[in-house]
Structures are given as structure tokens and as C-alpha cells.
CSV table of C-alpha atoms and ligand atoms in Angstrom, one decimal:
chain,number,residue,atom,x,y,z
A,1,MET,CA,7.9,22.0,8.8
A,2,MET,CA,11.3,21.4,10.4
A,3,GLY,CA,14.6,23.0,9.6
A,4,GLY,CA,17.7,21.0,8.6
A,5,VAL,CA,19.4,21.6,12.0
A,6,ASN,CA,16.5,20.1,13.9
A,7,ILE,CA,16.4,17.1,11.7
A,8,ILE,CA,20.1,16.5,12.1
A,9,SER,CA,19.8,16.7,15.9
A,10,MET,CA,16.8,14.5,15.8
A,11,GLU,CA,18.7,12.0,13.8
A,12,LYS,CA,21.5,12.1,16.3
A,13,ASN,CA,19.1,11.5,19.2
A,14,MET,CA,17.6,8.7,17.3
A,15,LYS,CA,21.0,7.1,16.7
A,16,ASN,CA,21.9,7.5,20.4
A,17,THR,CA,18.6,5.9,21.3
A,18,ILE,CA,19.2,3.1,18.9
A,19,SER,CA,22.6,2.3,20.2
A,20,THR,CA,21.4,2.4,23.8
A,21,LEU,CA,18.6,0.1,22.9
A,22,ALA,CA,21.0,-2.2,21.1
A,23,ALA,CA,23.3,-2.3,24.0
A,24,THR,CA,20.4,-3.2,26.3
A,25,ALA,CA,19.3,-5.9,24.0
A,26,LEU,CA,22.7,-7.4,23.9
A,27,LEU,CA,23.0,-7.4,27.7
A,28,ALA,CA,19.5,-9.0,28.0
A,29,SER,CA,20.2,-11.7,25.4
A,30,THR,CA,21.9,-14.1,27.7
A,31,THR,CA,19.4,-17.0,27.5
A,32,SER,CA,19.9,-19.9,25.1
A,33,VAL,CA,17.1,-18.6,22.8
A,34,SER,CA,18.5,-15.9,20.6
A,35,ALA,CA,16.3,-13.4,22.4
A,36,ALA,CA,17.1,-10.4,20.2
A,37,ASP,CA,15.6,-11.9,17.0
A,38,VAL,CA,12.4,-10.6,15.6
A,39,GLU,CA,10.0,-12.8,13.7
A,40,VAL,CA,8.3,-10.6,11.1
A,41,LEU,CA,5.2,-11.5,9.1
A,42,HIS,CA,4.8,-9.8,5.7
A,43,TRP,CA,3.7,-10.6,2.1
A,44,TRP,CA,6.5,-8.9,0.3
A,45,THR,CA,7.7,-11.7,-2.1
A,46,SER,CA,7.9,-10.0,-5.5
A,47,GLY,CA,11.3,-8.7,-6.8
A,48,GLY,CA,10.8,-5.1,-5.7
A,49,GLU,CA,9.1,-6.1,-2.4
A,50,ALA,CA,11.9,-8.6,-1.5
A,51,ALA,CA,14.6,-6.0,-2.2
A,52,SER,CA,12.7,-3.6,0.2
A,53,VAL,CA,12.2,-6.1,3.0
A,54,ASN,CA,15.8,-7.3,2.7
A,55,TYR,CA,16.9,-3.8,3.6
A,56,LEU,CA,15.0,-3.9,6.8
A,57,LYS,CA,16.6,-7.2,7.6
A,58,GLU,CA,20.1,-5.6,6.9
A,59,LYS,CA,19.4,-2.6,9.0
A,60,LEU,CA,18.3,-4.8,11.9
A,61,SER,CA,21.3,-7.0,11.6
A,62,GLY,CA,23.5,-3.9,11.8
A,63,ALA,CA,21.8,-3.0,15.0
A,64,GLY,CA,22.4,-6.6,16.4
A,65,VAL,CA,18.9,-7.9,15.9
A,66,GLY,CA,18.4,-11.2,14.0
A,67,TRP,CA,15.6,-11.8,11.6
A,68,THR,CA,13.2,-14.8,11.3
A,69,ASP,CA,11.3,-14.4,8.1
A,70,PHE,CA,7.6,-15.1,8.2
A,71,ALA,CA,6.6,-14.4,4.6
A,72,VAL,CA,3.2,-15.4,3.3
A,73,ALA,CA,3.0,-14.9,-0.4
A,74,GLY,CA,-0.1,-13.3,-1.9
A,75,GLY,CA,-0.3,-9.6,-3.0
A,76,GLY,CA,-2.6,-7.4,-1.0
A,77,GLY,CA,-2.0,-9.6,2.1
A,78,GLU,CA,-5.2,-11.6,2.4
A,79,ASN,CA,-3.3,-14.9,2.8
A,80,ALA,CA,-0.9,-13.3,5.3
A,81,MET,CA,-3.8,-12.0,7.4
A,82,THR,CA,-5.4,-15.5,7.5
A,83,VAL,CA,-2.2,-17.1,8.7
A,84,LEU,CA,-1.6,-14.3,11.2
A,85,LYS,CA,-5.0,-14.8,12.8
A,86,SER,CA,-4.5,-18.5,13.3
A,87,ARG,CA,-1.0,-17.9,14.8
A,88,ALA,CA,-2.4,-15.2,17.1
A,89,ILE,CA,-5.4,-17.3,18.2
A,90,SER,CA,-3.1,-20.2,19.1
A,91,GLY,CA,-1.2,-17.8,21.4
A,92,ASN,CA,2.0,-17.6,19.2
A,93,PRO,CA,2.0,-14.3,17.3
A,94,PRO,CA,5.1,-13.1,15.6
A,95,THR,CA,7.1,-10.1,17.0
A,96,ALA,CA,5.8,-7.8,14.3
A,97,ALA,CA,3.4,-8.1,11.4
A,98,GLN,CA,2.5,-6.0,8.4
A,99,ILE,CA,-0.9,-4.7,9.6
A,100,LYS,CA,-2.3,-1.5,8.3
A,101,GLY,CA,-5.1,1.1,8.7
A,102,PRO,CA,-8.2,0.4,10.8
A,103,SER,CA,-7.1,-3.2,11.3
A,104,ILE,CA,-4.5,-1.9,13.7
A,105,GLN,CA,-7.4,-0.8,15.9
A,106,GLU,CA,-9.1,-4.2,15.6
A,107,TRP,CA,-5.9,-6.0,16.7
A,108,GLY,CA,-5.4,-3.4,19.5
A,109,ASP,CA,-9.0,-3.8,20.7
A,110,LEU,CA,-8.4,-7.5,21.0
A,111,GLY,CA,-5.5,-6.8,23.3
A,112,PHE,CA,-2.7,-8.3,21.1
A,113,LEU,CA,-0.5,-5.2,20.5
A,114,ALA,CA,2.5,-3.9,22.3
A,115,ASP,CA,2.9,-0.3,23.5
A,116,ILE,CA,5.9,1.2,21.7
A,117,ASP,CA,5.2,4.7,22.9
A,118,GLY,CA,8.5,4.9,24.7
A,119,VAL,CA,10.4,4.6,21.5
A,120,ALA,CA,8.0,7.0,19.7
A,121,GLN,CA,8.3,9.6,22.4
A,122,ALA,CA,12.1,9.3,22.7
A,123,ASN,CA,12.3,9.9,18.9
A,124,ASP,CA,9.6,12.5,18.6
A,125,TRP,CA,7.4,10.6,16.2
A,126,ASP,CA,4.5,13.0,16.8
A,127,ASN,CA,6.6,15.7,15.0
A,128,LEU,CA,8.2,13.4,12.5
A,129,LEU,CA,4.9,12.0,11.1
A,130,PRO,CA,2.0,13.8,9.4
A,131,ALA,CA,-1.1,13.4,11.5
A,132,VAL,CA,-2.8,11.4,8.8
A,133,VAL,CA,-0.1,8.8,9.4
A,134,SER,CA,0.5,9.0,13.1
A,135,ASP,CA,-3.2,8.8,14.0
A,136,VAL,CA,-3.4,5.3,12.4
A,137,MET,CA,-0.3,4.1,14.3
A,138,LYS,CA,-1.8,4.6,17.7
A,139,HIS,CA,-4.3,2.7,19.8
A,140,ASN,CA,-5.8,4.4,22.8
A,141,GLY,CA,-3.4,7.3,22.2
A,142,LYS,CA,-0.2,5.0,22.4
A,143,TYR,CA,1.9,4.0,19.4
A,144,VAL,CA,1.5,0.3,18.6
A,145,ALA,CA,2.8,0.4,15.0
A,146,ALA,CA,5.5,2.0,12.9
A,147,PRO,CA,4.9,3.2,9.3
A,148,VAL,CA,7.4,2.3,6.6
A,149,ASN,CA,6.0,4.2,3.7
A,150,VAL,CA,3.2,5.9,1.9
A,151,HIS,CA,2.1,4.2,-1.3
A,152,ARG,CA,-0.1,6.1,-3.9
A,153,VAL,CA,-2.6,3.6,-5.3
A,154,ASN,CA,-4.2,5.7,-8.1
A,155,TRP,CA,-1.6,5.1,-10.7
A,156,MET,CA,-1.5,3.8,-14.2
A,157,TRP,CA,1.8,2.3,-15.5
A,158,SER,CA,2.2,2.4,-19.3
A,159,ASN,CA,4.6,1.3,-21.9
A,160,PRO,CA,5.0,4.3,-24.2
A,161,GLU,CA,6.4,2.2,-27.1
A,162,VAL,CA,3.3,0.1,-27.1
A,163,TYR,CA,1.1,3.2,-27.3
A,164,ALA,CA,3.2,4.7,-30.1
A,165,TYR,CA,3.1,1.5,-32.1
A,166,ALA,CA,-0.7,1.4,-31.8
A,167,GLY,CA,-1.1,5.1,-32.7
A,168,ALA,CA,-2.7,5.6,-29.3
A,169,THR,CA,-2.1,8.2,-26.5
A,170,ILE,CA,-2.0,7.6,-22.8
A,171,PRO,CA,-5.5,8.5,-21.6
A,172,THR,CA,-6.3,10.8,-18.7
A,173,THR,CA,-10.1,10.1,-18.5
A,174,TRP,CA,-12.0,6.9,-18.4
A,175,ASP,CA,-14.0,7.8,-21.5
A,176,ASP,CA,-10.7,8.3,-23.4
A,177,PHE,CA,-9.3,5.1,-21.9
A,178,MET,CA,-12.0,3.1,-23.7
A,179,VAL,CA,-11.1,4.8,-27.0
A,180,GLN,CA,-7.3,4.3,-26.6
A,181,ALA,CA,-7.7,0.7,-25.3
A,182,LYS,CA,-9.5,-0.3,-28.5
A,183,LYS,CA,-6.6,1.0,-30.6
A,184,LEU,CA,-4.2,-1.1,-28.4
A,185,GLN,CA,-6.3,-4.2,-28.9
A,186,ALA,CA,-6.6,-3.6,-32.7
A,187,ALA,CA,-2.8,-3.5,-32.8
A,188,GLY,CA,-2.6,-6.9,-31.1
A,189,PHE,CA,-1.8,-5.8,-27.5
A,190,VAL,CA,-3.5,-6.6,-24.3
A,191,ALA,CA,-4.9,-3.2,-23.4
A,192,LEU,CA,-5.2,-3.6,-19.6
A,193,ALA,CA,-2.6,-5.8,-17.9
A,194,HIS,CA,-4.6,-7.3,-15.0
A,195,GLY,CA,-4.5,-10.2,-12.6
A,196,GLY,CA,-7.9,-11.6,-11.8
A,197,GLN,CA,-7.5,-11.8,-8.0
A,198,PRO,CA,-10.1,-10.1,-5.8
A,199,TRP,CA,-7.8,-7.4,-4.4
A,200,GLN,CA,-6.6,-6.5,-7.9
A,201,ASP,CA,-10.2,-6.2,-9.1
A,202,ALA,CA,-10.9,-4.0,-6.1
A,203,THR,CA,-7.8,-1.9,-6.8
A,204,VAL,CA,-9.1,-1.1,-10.3
A,205,PHE,CA,-12.6,-0.6,-9.0
A,206,GLU,CA,-11.3,1.9,-6.5
A,207,ALA,CA,-9.6,3.9,-9.3
A,208,VAL,CA,-12.8,3.9,-11.3
A,209,VAL,CA,-14.7,5.1,-8.2
A,210,LEU,CA,-12.3,8.1,-7.8
A,211,GLY,CA,-12.0,8.8,-11.5
A,212,VAL,CA,-15.7,8.8,-12.2
A,213,GLY,CA,-17.1,10.1,-8.9
A,214,GLY,CA,-14.4,12.4,-7.6
A,215,ALA,CA,-13.0,12.7,-4.0
A,216,ASP,CA,-16.1,14.0,-2.3
A,217,TYR,CA,-18.2,11.2,-3.6
A,218,TYR,CA,-15.4,8.7,-2.8
A,219,ASN,CA,-15.3,9.9,0.8
A,220,LYS,CA,-19.1,10.0,1.3
A,221,ALA,CA,-19.7,6.6,-0.3
A,222,PHE,CA,-16.6,4.6,0.6
A,223,VAL,CA,-15.3,6.2,3.8
A,224,ASP,CA,-18.5,7.5,5.5
A,225,LEU,CA,-20.6,4.7,4.0
A,226,ASP,CA,-23.4,7.1,3.3
A,227,MET,CA,-26.2,5.0,1.8
A,228,ASP,CA,-27.6,7.8,-0.4
A,229,ALA,CA,-24.1,8.3,-1.9
A,230,LEU,CA,-23.7,4.5,-2.4
A,231,ASP,CA,-27.1,3.9,-3.9
A,232,SER,CA,-26.8,6.6,-6.5
A,233,ALA,CA,-26.6,7.5,-10.2
A,234,THR,CA,-22.9,8.1,-9.7
A,235,THR,CA,-22.4,4.5,-8.4
A,236,LEU,CA,-24.3,3.3,-11.4
A,237,LYS,CA,-21.9,5.2,-13.7
A,238,VAL,CA,-19.0,3.7,-11.7
A,239,PHE,CA,-20.2,0.1,-12.4
A,240,GLU,CA,-20.9,0.9,-16.1
A,241,THR,CA,-17.4,2.1,-16.5
A,242,PHE,CA,-15.9,-0.7,-14.5
A,243,GLY,CA,-17.9,-3.2,-16.5
A,244,ASN,CA,-16.6,-1.7,-19.8
A,245,LEU,CA,-13.1,-2.7,-18.7
A,246,ARG,CA,-13.9,-6.4,-18.8
A,247,GLN,CA,-13.3,-6.4,-22.6
A,248,PHE,CA,-9.8,-5.1,-22.2
A,249,VAL,CA,-8.5,-7.8,-19.9
A,250,ASP,CA,-7.0,-11.0,-21.5
A,251,ALA,CA,-8.3,-14.5,-21.1
A,252,ASN,CA,-5.3,-15.6,-19.0
A,253,SER,CA,-5.9,-13.0,-16.3
A,254,PRO,CA,-7.7,-15.2,-13.7
A,255,GLY,CA,-5.4,-15.8,-10.8
A,256,ARG,CA,-2.5,-14.0,-12.3
A,257,ASP,CA,-0.2,-12.3,-9.7
A,258,TRP,CA,0.1,-8.5,-9.9
A,259,ASN,CA,3.8,-8.5,-10.6
A,260,VAL,CA,3.2,-10.9,-13.6
A,261,ALA,CA,0.7,-8.3,-14.9
A,262,THR,CA,3.4,-5.6,-14.4
A,263,SER,CA,5.8,-7.7,-16.4
A,264,MET,CA,3.4,-7.7,-19.4
A,265,VAL,CA,3.8,-3.9,-19.5
A,266,ILE,CA,7.5,-4.2,-19.0
A,267,GLU,CA,7.8,-6.7,-21.9
A,268,GLY,CA,5.6,-4.7,-24.2
A,269,LYS,CA,2.8,-7.2,-24.3
A,270,ALA,CA,0.3,-4.9,-22.7
A,271,GLY,CA,-0.3,-1.1,-22.7
A,272,SER,CA,-1.1,-0.3,-19.1
A,273,GLN,CA,-1.7,-1.6,-15.6
A,274,ILE,CA,-3.7,0.2,-13.0
A,275,MET,CA,-1.8,-0.5,-9.8
A,276,GLY,CA,-0.3,1.2,-6.7
A,277,ASP,CA,3.3,2.3,-6.9
A,278,TRP,CA,4.7,-1.0,-5.6
A,279,ALA,CA,4.6,-1.7,-9.4
A,280,LYS,CA,7.5,0.7,-9.8
A,281,GLY,CA,9.7,-1.7,-7.7
A,282,GLU,CA,9.2,-4.3,-10.5
A,283,PHE,CA,10.3,-1.8,-13.2
A,284,LYS,CA,13.3,-1.0,-11.1
A,285,VAL,CA,14.3,-4.7,-10.6
A,286,ALA,CA,13.9,-5.1,-14.4
A,287,GLY,CA,16.4,-2.2,-15.0
A,288,LYS,CA,13.8,0.0,-16.7
A,289,SER,CA,13.9,3.8,-16.7
A,290,VAL,CA,11.0,6.0,-16.0
A,291,GLY,CA,10.0,8.4,-18.8
A,292,THR,CA,11.6,6.2,-21.5
A,293,ASP,CA,10.8,2.6,-20.8
A,294,TYR,CA,7.7,3.2,-18.8
A,295,VAL,CA,5.5,6.1,-17.8
A,296,CYS,CA,3.5,6.8,-14.6
A,297,THR,CA,0.4,8.8,-14.8
A,298,ALA,CA,-2.5,9.2,-12.4
A,299,ALA,CA,-5.2,6.6,-13.0
A,300,PRO,CA,-7.8,8.2,-15.5
A,301,GLY,CA,-9.7,11.1,-14.0
A,302,THR,CA,-7.7,11.2,-10.8
A,303,SER,CA,-4.8,13.6,-11.5
A,304,GLY,CA,-4.2,15.8,-8.4
A,305,ALA,CA,-5.9,13.3,-6.1
A,306,HIS,CA,-4.0,10.8,-4.0
A,307,THR,CA,-5.3,7.5,-2.8
A,308,PHE,CA,-3.0,6.6,0.0
A,309,ASN,CA,-2.0,3.2,1.4
A,310,ILE,CA,0.4,3.3,4.3
A,311,ASP,CA,2.3,0.1,5.1
A,312,SER,CA,3.2,-0.4,8.7
A,313,PHE,CA,4.4,-3.0,11.2
A,314,ALA,CA,2.3,-3.5,14.3
A,315,PHE,CA,4.1,-5.0,17.2
A,316,PHE,CA,2.7,-7.9,19.3
A,317,ALA,CA,3.0,-7.9,23.1
A,318,GLN,CA,6.0,-9.9,24.2
A,319,SER,CA,6.5,-11.7,27.5
A,320,ASP,CA,10.3,-11.3,27.8
A,321,ALA,CA,12.4,-8.2,28.1
A,322,ALA,CA,14.9,-9.1,25.4
A,323,SER,CA,12.2,-9.5,22.8
A,324,THR,CA,10.7,-6.2,23.8
A,325,GLU,CA,14.0,-4.5,23.3
A,326,ALA,CA,14.5,-6.1,19.9
A,327,GLN,CA,11.0,-4.8,19.0
A,328,ASN,CA,11.9,-1.3,20.2
A,329,ILE,CA,15.1,-1.4,18.1
A,330,MET,CA,13.1,-2.4,15.0
A,331,ALA,CA,10.6,0.4,15.7
A,332,ALA,CA,13.4,3.0,16.0
A,333,GLU,CA,15.2,1.7,12.9
A,334,ILE,CA,12.1,2.0,10.8
A,335,LEU,CA,11.7,5.7,11.3
A,336,GLY,CA,15.4,6.5,10.5
A,337,THR,CA,16.0,8.7,7.4
A,338,ASP,CA,18.4,6.1,5.8
A,339,PHE,CA,15.9,3.3,6.1
A,340,GLN,CA,13.0,5.4,4.9
A,341,THR,CA,15.1,6.5,1.9
A,342,VAL,CA,16.5,3.1,0.7
A,343,PHE,CA,13.4,1.1,1.5
A,344,ASN,CA,11.2,3.4,-0.4
A,345,LEU,CA,13.5,3.7,-3.4
A,346,ASN,CA,13.1,-0.1,-3.7
A,347,LYS,CA,9.4,-0.2,-2.9
A,348,GLY,CA,8.2,2.5,-5.2
A,349,SER,CA,6.6,4.4,-2.4
A,350,ILE,CA,7.5,7.6,-0.6
A,351,PRO,CA,8.8,8.0,3.0
A,352,ALA,CA,6.2,8.1,5.7
A,353,ARG,CA,8.1,10.6,7.9
A,354,LEU,CA,9.0,14.2,7.3
A,355,GLY,CA,12.5,15.5,6.8
A,356,VAL,CA,13.8,12.9,4.2
A,357,SER,CA,15.6,14.4,1.2
A,358,ARG,CA,13.7,14.1,-2.1
A,359,ALA,CA,17.0,14.2,-4.1
A,360,GLU,CA,17.3,10.5,-4.7
A,361,PHE,CA,13.7,9.9,-5.7
A,362,ASP,CA,12.4,9.9,-9.2
A,363,THR,CA,9.7,11.9,-10.9
A,364,CYS,CA,6.9,9.4,-10.0
A,365,ALA,CA,7.8,9.7,-6.4
A,366,HIS,CA,8.0,13.5,-6.6
A,367,ASP,CA,4.5,13.5,-8.2
A,368,SER,CA,3.3,11.3,-5.3
A,369,MET,CA,4.9,13.6,-2.7
A,370,ASP,CA,3.5,16.7,-4.4
A,371,ALA,CA,0.0,15.2,-4.8
A,372,PHE,CA,0.1,14.1,-1.1
A,373,VAL,CA,0.6,17.6,0.0
A,374,SER,CA,-1.7,19.4,-2.5
A,375,ALA,CA,-4.5,16.7,-2.2
A,376,SER,CA,-4.4,17.1,1.5
A,377,ALA,CA,-5.0,20.8,1.2
A,378,SER,CA,-7.8,20.4,-1.4
A,379,GLY,CA,-9.6,17.5,0.2
A,380,SER,CA,-8.7,14.9,-2.4
A,381,LEU,CA,-6.3,12.9,-0.3
A,382,VAL,CA,-8.4,9.7,0.2
A,383,PRO,CA,-7.7,6.4,2.0
A,384,SER,CA,-7.5,3.3,-0.2
A,385,PHE,CA,-10.4,1.0,0.6
A,386,ALA,CA,-8.9,-1.7,-1.6
A,387,HIS,CA,-5.9,-1.8,0.7
A,388,GLY,CA,-7.5,-1.7,4.1
A,389,MET,CA,-7.1,2.1,4.8
A,390,ALA,CA,-10.7,3.2,4.9
A,391,MET,CA,-13.0,0.6,6.4
A,392,SER,CA,-13.3,-2.2,8.9
A,393,SER,CA,-12.0,-5.5,7.5
A,394,ALA,CA,-15.6,-6.8,7.4
A,395,VAL,CA,-16.9,-3.9,5.2
A,396,GLY,CA,-13.7,-3.9,3.1
A,397,GLY,CA,-14.2,-7.6,2.4
A,398,ALA,CA,-17.8,-7.0,1.4
A,399,VAL,CA,-16.7,-4.2,-1.1
A,400,THR,CA,-13.9,-6.4,-2.5
A,401,ASP,CA,-16.4,-9.3,-3.0
A,402,SER,CA,-18.9,-7.1,-4.7
A,403,ALA,CA,-16.3,-5.7,-7.1
A,404,THR,CA,-14.8,-9.1,-7.9
A,405,ASN,CA,-18.2,-10.8,-8.4
A,406,PHE,CA,-19.3,-8.0,-10.7
A,407,PHE,CA,-16.1,-7.9,-12.7
A,408,ASN,CA,-16.0,-11.7,-13.2
A,409,SER,CA,-19.6,-12.1,-14.3
A,410,ASP,CA,-22.0,-10.5,-16.7
A,411,GLN,CA,-23.9,-8.8,-13.9
A,412,SER,CA,-25.6,-5.6,-15.0
A,413,ALA,CA,-24.4,-2.3,-13.6
A,414,ALA,CA,-27.7,-1.9,-11.7
A,415,ASP,CA,-27.3,-5.3,-10.1
A,416,GLY,CA,-23.7,-4.4,-9.2
A,417,VAL,CA,-24.9,-1.4,-7.3
A,418,ALA,CA,-27.7,-3.3,-5.6
A,419,GLN,CA,-25.3,-6.1,-4.5
A,420,LEU,CA,-22.7,-3.6,-3.3
A,421,VAL,CA,-25.2,-1.7,-1.2
A,422,ALA,CA,-26.7,-4.9,0.3
A,423,SER,CA,-23.4,-6.5,1.1
A,424,ILE,CA,-22.1,-3.3,2.8
A,425,LYS,CA,-25.3,-3.1,4.9
A,426,ALA,CA,-24.9,-6.7,5.9
A,427,ALA,CA,-21.3,-6.2,7.0
A,428,MET,CA,-21.7,-2.9,8.9
B,1,LIG,C1,-0.4,-3.9,-0.7
B,1,LIG,C2,0.7,-3.4,0.2
B,1,LIG,C3,1.8,-3.1,-0.7
B,1,LIG,C4,2.1,-4.1,-1.8
B,1,LIG,C5,0.9,-4.7,-2.4
B,1,LIG,C6,1.1,-5.9,-3.2
B,1,LIG,O1,-1.5,-4.2,0.1
B,1,LIG,O2,0.3,-2.3,0.9
B,1,LIG,O3,3.0,-2.8,0.1
B,1,LIG,O4,3.0,-5.0,-1.3
B,1,LIG,O5,-0.1,-5.0,-1.4
B,1,LIG,O6,1.6,-7.0,-2.5
């Protein structure tokens, strides 16, 4: 861990580097094209997400870098990735794009990404970032991406008034979830606020995998892709539990956006939503207070564990010096303590870098910070496969398809397991 003095001097170094880079960018931007603009692809279009991305825009503007927005709506980023591929293949990629996890390696292997190692070394990223974060940001040992946050995915967001009215208590195990959800339904509420989109089905499936099977099983089956762990009695139990949730989702869920599902909890129409902590950004935009208006608890059966989802911007190789400088400024800004604080207060996540004060963050963020550290020590810090942290995009797609096919049909648990195993094998 770093002492306060070191952090202050690092911040100073970073500021100096940023102003040098900004000055260079200004000198270089003498062509008619506004060369110091960055075009940034992302899918942050909900209220909380937009507030977060706007802060990045603001920071860059302060550093003399203009912003061309390349937002592609669609939670989870599937649409954004499709659009990015077609732009990249046609030889016209943006300056930076929200690319995460193993996909960064895929883009790096294809030769698309820029080396931003100079900025990273000048600002000591190897010491500012936990290894679990920095490893993912590098391709062939060089930084090609900058992390903005760490989201915890295994959360449940609940409306305590709804629970109280229904005489129910917020469950901490999946077995109890079924009991409490029945009470919510009997009192006229939607028990599980859910949007029937493949990535949201996969997000709930992932929480069930962790809650039912535990972290060792999660890692063996969904990170190592061990066929014995996948084709097992535990996976059968996972599908049985996941299937039991079908009855608690309302008829209007198909196609519903995740933030609309969050608003069902905010408005007291539904009891709980299983969703990563980007949901907190929506409670914040709605002016709600944690503890009274809403409660964050670990998804059933997962307390102490932490399913991480690290958002990052990968940088695309540029052909002119001014764009490269703008890119470097963006990378340096992203790792600044002020950016990491304000961005994450809006986004619901926690800073990706070390040395950021906890003071302004709320209890959910503190829980996430504590769980990140303790789960890392106990082996229950796991990468989110529903959010592209654990598998190649091909295998991840196969898992999402299996989860969504199962959840939206009357497939038996045994058939769910068989389909999952077969589709993973085919995609490997
Ligand atoms: C995730 C992303 C989050 C959040 C969410 C919903 O994949 O990592 O930052 O935006 O999608 O859009």
C-alpha cells in the first residue's frame, strides 16, 4: 500500500505529465481537422451512466481535448460491440472504445490497438493498479487500455417499504428468496424486477451460479471451463434454481431495459432487482438514499464474494501525432484521483486505482471495496462472465445464449445443463 505523501507526489507528477501532454497536443493541432478531439464509443446512455460519461467529457475539455460522442444504446454493450466491429473492419475505428476483459486481447491480437505504455510508465500505473486490473489492460506486456472502475455484479437492489408492506424479509439465500418472493407476489408486487434481454438473463444466471455453487465451482466451471464441473449435479441445481425464478418475473419483462427494471424497484412496484452496481447510478439520479429508500445486499448466497466487472477504454492505433497525443491525455486523465472519484460516485462502481479516498463513497461502495479485498484474499473474487470478464467472446456468447434460451422457455433443468455443455464445447 502507498502512503499519502507518495500519492500526493504521484498526483503532482501526473498533473505535470498531463499539462505537458496538453501543451504538446495544442502545438500539434495546427491542421484544419480539430486534431485533438477524441471519438469515444460507449453504451452509457441511462441516467446514471450518462452522468458518468459526461464527467469524462468535462475532464477532457478541461485538458483541451474535444469529444465526439459515439454512443450505441443497449445495456451490456452487445450492440456497441457489433457497431465497433463494422467500423474497425472498414478501417475507421474510433479513438477509444469501451472494451473490457479478454476482448482487449482479442482486439490486440488483431493488431488494432495503440500502445499507451509511455503514459502508463510516466504515471506509474503498475503501482497504482491492483494486478487483477493491470493484467487485463496490457497486451504483450504493454498497456493498451485504461480502467475507469470496478463494478461489483453480485448485488441485489431492494425496496424495503415493499418488503415491509408484504411482511417479507430481504433474503440472503436462494431458498429463502423463493419463500419471500411468494409473499411479495401475494401482496401484489412484482417480486423480481427484470428485463428479458439476453445479457440480463445471464447476469441473474451468474448470480445463481455463484450463490448455489460457490466461488470454487464458479471458477472451475465458468473460468477454467472444466467439463466435469460443468456437467455436474451442482450445475443441475443451478438450473433448477434459475428456472424457479421464471415465476417471479412479470409478463412485461421481455425486451425491457435494465434501468426500467431498476425504476420498478425505485417506484415501489417491485421488490428486488439482481443487477450490478451501475443500478445505484439510477437510484442516485432519482434522488434516493441508500438504507432508507433502497437497500443493497449481496445477491442471495454470495455475501463475502465479489464478482468483478472492470470497465475500460481501449485505444485504437492512430495515424497522426495529434490524435495520439489526445489519446494519451485521455489515458492520463482517466487514472487521476478526481476523475476516479466523481465518475464512480455517479456510476455506482468503485475506483479501479489505489490511493483514492473512501470518504465520499456510500455504504454499498464501502461493501464493494471491502469485499474486493477480502474476497481476493479468500479466493472468492471472481470475474463476471456475464460481462465479458472471464471468457473469450465466443464462449461468453454461448453461455449467454444457453442461459437466455433456458430462462425464456420451459426447458427442463437437465436439458439446460446439456445445452450449456454442448454450446460451450462448440464455442471453445
Ligand atoms: C455493463 C457495463 C456497465 C454498465 C452495464 C449496463 O456491461 O460494464 O458499465 O453500463 O453494462 O449498461
